[in-house]
mmCIF file of C-alpha atoms in Angstrom:
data_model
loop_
_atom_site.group_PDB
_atom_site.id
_atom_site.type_symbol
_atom_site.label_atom_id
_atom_site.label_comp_id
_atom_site.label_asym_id
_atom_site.label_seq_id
_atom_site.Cartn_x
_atom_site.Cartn_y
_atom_site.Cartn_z
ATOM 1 C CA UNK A 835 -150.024 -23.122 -154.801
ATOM 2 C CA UNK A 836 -150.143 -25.697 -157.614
ATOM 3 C CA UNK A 837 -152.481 -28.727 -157.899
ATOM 4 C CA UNK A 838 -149.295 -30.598 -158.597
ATOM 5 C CA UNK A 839 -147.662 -29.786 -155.259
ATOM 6 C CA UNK A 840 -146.959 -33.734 -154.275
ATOM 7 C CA UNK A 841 -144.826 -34.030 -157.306
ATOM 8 C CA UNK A 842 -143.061 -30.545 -156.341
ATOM 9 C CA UNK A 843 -142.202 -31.253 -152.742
ATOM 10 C CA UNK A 844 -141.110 -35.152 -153.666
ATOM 11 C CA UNK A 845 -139.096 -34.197 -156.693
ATOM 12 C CA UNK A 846 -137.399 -31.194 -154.424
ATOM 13 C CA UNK A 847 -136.573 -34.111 -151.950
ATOM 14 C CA UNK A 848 -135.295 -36.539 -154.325
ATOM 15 C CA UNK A 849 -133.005 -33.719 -155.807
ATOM 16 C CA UNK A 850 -131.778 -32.158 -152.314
ATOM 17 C CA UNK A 851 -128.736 -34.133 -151.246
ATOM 18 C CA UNK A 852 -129.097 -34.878 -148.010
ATOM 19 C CA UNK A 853 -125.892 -37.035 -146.931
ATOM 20 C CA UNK A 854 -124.739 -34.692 -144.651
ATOM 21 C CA UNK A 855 -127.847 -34.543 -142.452
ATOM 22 C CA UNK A 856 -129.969 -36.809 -140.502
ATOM 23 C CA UNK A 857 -133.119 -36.762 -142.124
ATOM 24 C CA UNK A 858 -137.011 -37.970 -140.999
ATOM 25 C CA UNK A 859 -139.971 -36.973 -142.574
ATOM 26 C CA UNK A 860 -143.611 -37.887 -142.350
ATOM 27 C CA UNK A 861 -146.958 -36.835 -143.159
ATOM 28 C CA UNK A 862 -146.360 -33.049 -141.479
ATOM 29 C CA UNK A 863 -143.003 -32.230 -141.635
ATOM 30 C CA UNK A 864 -139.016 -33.199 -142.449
ATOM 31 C CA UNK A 865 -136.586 -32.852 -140.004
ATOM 32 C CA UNK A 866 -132.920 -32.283 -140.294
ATOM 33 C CA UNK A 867 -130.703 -32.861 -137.547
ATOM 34 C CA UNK A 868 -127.001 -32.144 -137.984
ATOM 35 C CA UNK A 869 -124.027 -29.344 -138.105
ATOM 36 C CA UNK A 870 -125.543 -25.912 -139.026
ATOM 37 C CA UNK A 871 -123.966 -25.689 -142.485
ATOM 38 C CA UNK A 872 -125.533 -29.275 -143.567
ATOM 39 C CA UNK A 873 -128.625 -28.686 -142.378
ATOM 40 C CA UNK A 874 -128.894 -24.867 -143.465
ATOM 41 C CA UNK A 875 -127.752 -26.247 -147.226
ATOM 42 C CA UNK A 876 -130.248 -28.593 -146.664
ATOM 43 C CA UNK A 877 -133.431 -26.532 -146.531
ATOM 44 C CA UNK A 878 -131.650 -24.179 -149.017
ATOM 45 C CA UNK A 879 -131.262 -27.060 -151.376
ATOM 46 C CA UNK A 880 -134.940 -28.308 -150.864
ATOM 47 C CA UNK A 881 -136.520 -24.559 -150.734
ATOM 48 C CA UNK A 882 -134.494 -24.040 -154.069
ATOM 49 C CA UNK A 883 -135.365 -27.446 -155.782
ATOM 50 C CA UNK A 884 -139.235 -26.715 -154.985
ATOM 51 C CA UNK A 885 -139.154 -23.397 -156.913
ATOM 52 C CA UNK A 886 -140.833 -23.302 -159.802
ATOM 53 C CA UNK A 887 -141.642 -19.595 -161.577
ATOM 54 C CA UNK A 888 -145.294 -18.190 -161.351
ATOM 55 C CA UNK A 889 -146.100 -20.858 -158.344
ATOM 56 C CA UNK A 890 -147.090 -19.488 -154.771
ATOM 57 C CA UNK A 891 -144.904 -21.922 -152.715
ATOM 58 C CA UNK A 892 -144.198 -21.582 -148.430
ATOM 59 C CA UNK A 893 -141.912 -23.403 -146.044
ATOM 60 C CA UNK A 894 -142.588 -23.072 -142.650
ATOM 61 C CA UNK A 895 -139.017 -23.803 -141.145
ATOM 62 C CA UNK A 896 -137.508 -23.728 -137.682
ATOM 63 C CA UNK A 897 -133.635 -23.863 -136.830
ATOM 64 C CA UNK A 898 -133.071 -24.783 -133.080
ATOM 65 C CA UNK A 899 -129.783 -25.530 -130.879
ATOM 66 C CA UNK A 900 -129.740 -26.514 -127.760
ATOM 67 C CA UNK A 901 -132.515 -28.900 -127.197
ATOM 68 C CA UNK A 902 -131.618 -31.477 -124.522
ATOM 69 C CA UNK A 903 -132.313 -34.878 -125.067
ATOM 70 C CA UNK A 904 -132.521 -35.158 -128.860
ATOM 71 C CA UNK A 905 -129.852 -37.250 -130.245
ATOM 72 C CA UNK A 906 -131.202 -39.157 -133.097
ATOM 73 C CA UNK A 907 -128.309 -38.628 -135.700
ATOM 74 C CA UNK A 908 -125.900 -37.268 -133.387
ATOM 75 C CA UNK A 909 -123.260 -39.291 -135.899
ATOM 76 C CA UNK A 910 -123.530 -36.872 -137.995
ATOM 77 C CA UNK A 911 -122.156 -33.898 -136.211
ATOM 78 C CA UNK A 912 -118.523 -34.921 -136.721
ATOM 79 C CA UNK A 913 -119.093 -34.588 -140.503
ATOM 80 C CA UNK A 914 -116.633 -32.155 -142.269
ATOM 81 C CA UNK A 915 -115.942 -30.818 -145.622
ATOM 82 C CA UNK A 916 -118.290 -28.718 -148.405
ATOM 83 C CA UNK A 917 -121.659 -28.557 -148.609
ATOM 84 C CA UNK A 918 -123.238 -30.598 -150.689
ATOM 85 C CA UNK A 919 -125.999 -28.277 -152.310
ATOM 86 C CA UNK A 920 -125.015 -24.808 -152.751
ATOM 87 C CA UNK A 921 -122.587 -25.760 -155.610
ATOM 88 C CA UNK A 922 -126.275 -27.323 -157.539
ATOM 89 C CA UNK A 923 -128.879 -24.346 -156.761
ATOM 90 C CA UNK A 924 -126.398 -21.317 -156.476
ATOM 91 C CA UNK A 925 -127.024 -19.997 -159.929
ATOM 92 C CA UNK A 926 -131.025 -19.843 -159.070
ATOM 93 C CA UNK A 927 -131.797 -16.869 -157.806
ATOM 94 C CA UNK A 928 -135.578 -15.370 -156.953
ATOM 95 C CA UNK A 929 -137.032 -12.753 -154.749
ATOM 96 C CA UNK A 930 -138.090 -14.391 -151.574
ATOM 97 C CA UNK A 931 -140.491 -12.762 -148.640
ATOM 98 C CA UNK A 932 -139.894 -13.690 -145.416
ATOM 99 C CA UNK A 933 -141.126 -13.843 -141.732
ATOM 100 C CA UNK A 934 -138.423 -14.750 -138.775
ATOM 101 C CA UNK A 935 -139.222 -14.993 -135.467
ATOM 102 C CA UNK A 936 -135.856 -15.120 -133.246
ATOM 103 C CA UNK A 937 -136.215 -16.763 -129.355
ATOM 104 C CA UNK A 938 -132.891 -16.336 -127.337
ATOM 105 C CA UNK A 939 -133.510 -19.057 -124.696
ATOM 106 C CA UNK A 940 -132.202 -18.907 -121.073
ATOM 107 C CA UNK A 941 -130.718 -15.138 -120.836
ATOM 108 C CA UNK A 942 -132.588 -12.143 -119.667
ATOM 109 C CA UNK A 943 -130.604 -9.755 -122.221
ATOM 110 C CA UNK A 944 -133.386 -11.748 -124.905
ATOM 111 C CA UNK A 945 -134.284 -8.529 -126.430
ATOM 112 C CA UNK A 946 -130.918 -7.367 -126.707
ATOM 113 C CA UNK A 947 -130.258 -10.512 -129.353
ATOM 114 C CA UNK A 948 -133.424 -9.787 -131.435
ATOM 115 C CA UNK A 949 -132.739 -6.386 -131.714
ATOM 116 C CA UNK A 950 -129.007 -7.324 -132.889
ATOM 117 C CA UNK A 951 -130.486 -9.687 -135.494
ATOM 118 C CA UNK A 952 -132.380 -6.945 -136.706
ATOM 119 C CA UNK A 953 -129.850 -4.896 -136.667
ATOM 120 C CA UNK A 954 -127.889 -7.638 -139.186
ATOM 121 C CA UNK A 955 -131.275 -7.857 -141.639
ATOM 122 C CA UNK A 956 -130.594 -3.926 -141.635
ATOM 123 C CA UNK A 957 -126.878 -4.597 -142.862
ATOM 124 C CA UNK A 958 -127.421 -7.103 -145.383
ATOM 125 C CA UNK A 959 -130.341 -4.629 -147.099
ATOM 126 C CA UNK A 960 -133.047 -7.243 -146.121
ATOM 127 C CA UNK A 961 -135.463 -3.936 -145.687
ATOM 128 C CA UNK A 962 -136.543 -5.461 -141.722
ATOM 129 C CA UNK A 963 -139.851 -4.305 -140.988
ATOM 130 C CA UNK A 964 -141.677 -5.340 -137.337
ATOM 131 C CA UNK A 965 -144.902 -7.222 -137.589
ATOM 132 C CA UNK A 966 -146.716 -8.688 -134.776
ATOM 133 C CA UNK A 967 -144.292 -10.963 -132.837
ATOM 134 C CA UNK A 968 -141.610 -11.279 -135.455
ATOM 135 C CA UNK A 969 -139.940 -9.670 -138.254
ATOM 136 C CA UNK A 970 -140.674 -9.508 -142.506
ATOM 137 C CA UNK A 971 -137.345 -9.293 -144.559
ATOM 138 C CA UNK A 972 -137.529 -10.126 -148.396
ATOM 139 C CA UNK A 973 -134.500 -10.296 -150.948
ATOM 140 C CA UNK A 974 -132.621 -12.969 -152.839
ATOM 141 C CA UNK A 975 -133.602 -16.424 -152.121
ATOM 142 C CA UNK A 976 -129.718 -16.655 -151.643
ATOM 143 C CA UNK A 977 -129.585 -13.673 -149.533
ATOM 144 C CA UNK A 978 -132.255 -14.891 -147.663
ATOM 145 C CA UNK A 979 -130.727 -18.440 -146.585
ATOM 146 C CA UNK A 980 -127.243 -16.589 -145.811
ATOM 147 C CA UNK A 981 -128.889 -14.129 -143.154
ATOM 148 C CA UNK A 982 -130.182 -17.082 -141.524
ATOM 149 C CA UNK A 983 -127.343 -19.032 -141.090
ATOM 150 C CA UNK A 984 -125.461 -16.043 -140.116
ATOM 151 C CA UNK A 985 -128.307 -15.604 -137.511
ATOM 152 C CA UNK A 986 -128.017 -19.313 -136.146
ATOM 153 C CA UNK A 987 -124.259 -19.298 -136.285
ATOM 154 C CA UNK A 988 -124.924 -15.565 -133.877
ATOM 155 C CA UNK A 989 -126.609 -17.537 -131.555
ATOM 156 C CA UNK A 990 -124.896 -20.021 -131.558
ATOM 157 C CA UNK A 991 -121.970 -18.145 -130.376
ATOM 158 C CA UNK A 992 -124.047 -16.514 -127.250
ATOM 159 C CA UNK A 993 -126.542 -18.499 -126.158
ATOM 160 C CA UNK A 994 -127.169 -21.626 -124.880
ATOM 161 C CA UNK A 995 -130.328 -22.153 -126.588
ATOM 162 C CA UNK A 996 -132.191 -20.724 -129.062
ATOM 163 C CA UNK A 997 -134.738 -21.322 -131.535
ATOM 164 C CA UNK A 998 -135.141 -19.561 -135.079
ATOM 165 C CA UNK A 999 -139.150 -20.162 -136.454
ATOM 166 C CA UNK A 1000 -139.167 -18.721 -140.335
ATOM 167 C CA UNK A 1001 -141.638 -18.685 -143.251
ATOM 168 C CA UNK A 1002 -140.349 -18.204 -146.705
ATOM 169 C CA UNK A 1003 -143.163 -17.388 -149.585
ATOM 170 C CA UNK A 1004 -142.503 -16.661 -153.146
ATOM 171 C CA UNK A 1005 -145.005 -15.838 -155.959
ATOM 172 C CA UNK A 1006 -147.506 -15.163 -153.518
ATOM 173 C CA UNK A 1007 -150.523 -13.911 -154.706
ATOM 174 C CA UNK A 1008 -151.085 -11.619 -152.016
ATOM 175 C CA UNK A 1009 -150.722 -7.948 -153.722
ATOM 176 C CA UNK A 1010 -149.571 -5.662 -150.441
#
């Protein structure tokens, strides 16, 4: 953590191009709304732009599909072409903890899905290890935000609804 962490997290949002997602934010959160890829380079962008070498920094982050009733920037999901900040942060590169906690919505085969999403932090060398309800993978920042797209676009695929909670910590202090 830095005393100087206003200046971090409203620089990192000034930087992160966001034209490709609907975006909110206020005093606890920002919310992006919009096709996976945008909103996945989104939080990439932002989690990148925030870095800053020797500071502790966290997101807490959730990806989610399926939620009915929420259409505030709905316009948005017709959008097509390249992302707008990979090409800007994809030469940074830092090791990156993280916690994921996978919910397959609506199926009974649930467990089935977590276990293949471990099974994919397992394949992309993300060293998986179980901790109380969820699962720690560290690697590349880069890494890192690939797996979890890959995860969404997964779900995606096979179930109707699903929801994706993650915490992402670098520098931490923490000696395990």
């Amino acid at each position: 953590m830095d005393s100087d962490f206003v200046s971090i997290i409203l620089n990192a949002l000034e930087k992160t191009d966001t034209s490709g997602v609907w975006s909110q934010s206020d005093a606890l959160s920002t919310v992006y709304r919009g096709k996976l890829a945008y909103v996945a380079d989104a939080v990439r962008g932002l989690f990148v732009n925030a870095f800053r070498p020797g500071v502790h920094m966290a997101l807490e982050g959730q990806f989610s599909k399926g939620c009915p009733g929420d259409c505030d920037g709905d316009s948005l999901l017709t959008r097509e072409g390249p992302v707008p900040n990979l090409p800007l942060v994809g030469e940074k590169h830092f090791p990156v903890q993280a916690k994921i906690a996978l919910y397959p919505m609506g199926i009974p085969d649930y467990i089935d899905k977590i276990a293949g999403v471990w099974r994919m932090a397992e394949k992309a060398r993300l060293n998986p290890v179980s901790i109380h309800y969820a699962t720690r993978i560290s690697g590349d920042v880069h890494e890192v935000f690939d797996y979890l797209e890959a995860v969404c676009r997964k779900m995606e695929a096979e179930v109707p609804h699903y929801i994706l909670c993650f915490t992402l910590s670098v520098n931490s202090p923490t000696q395990e």
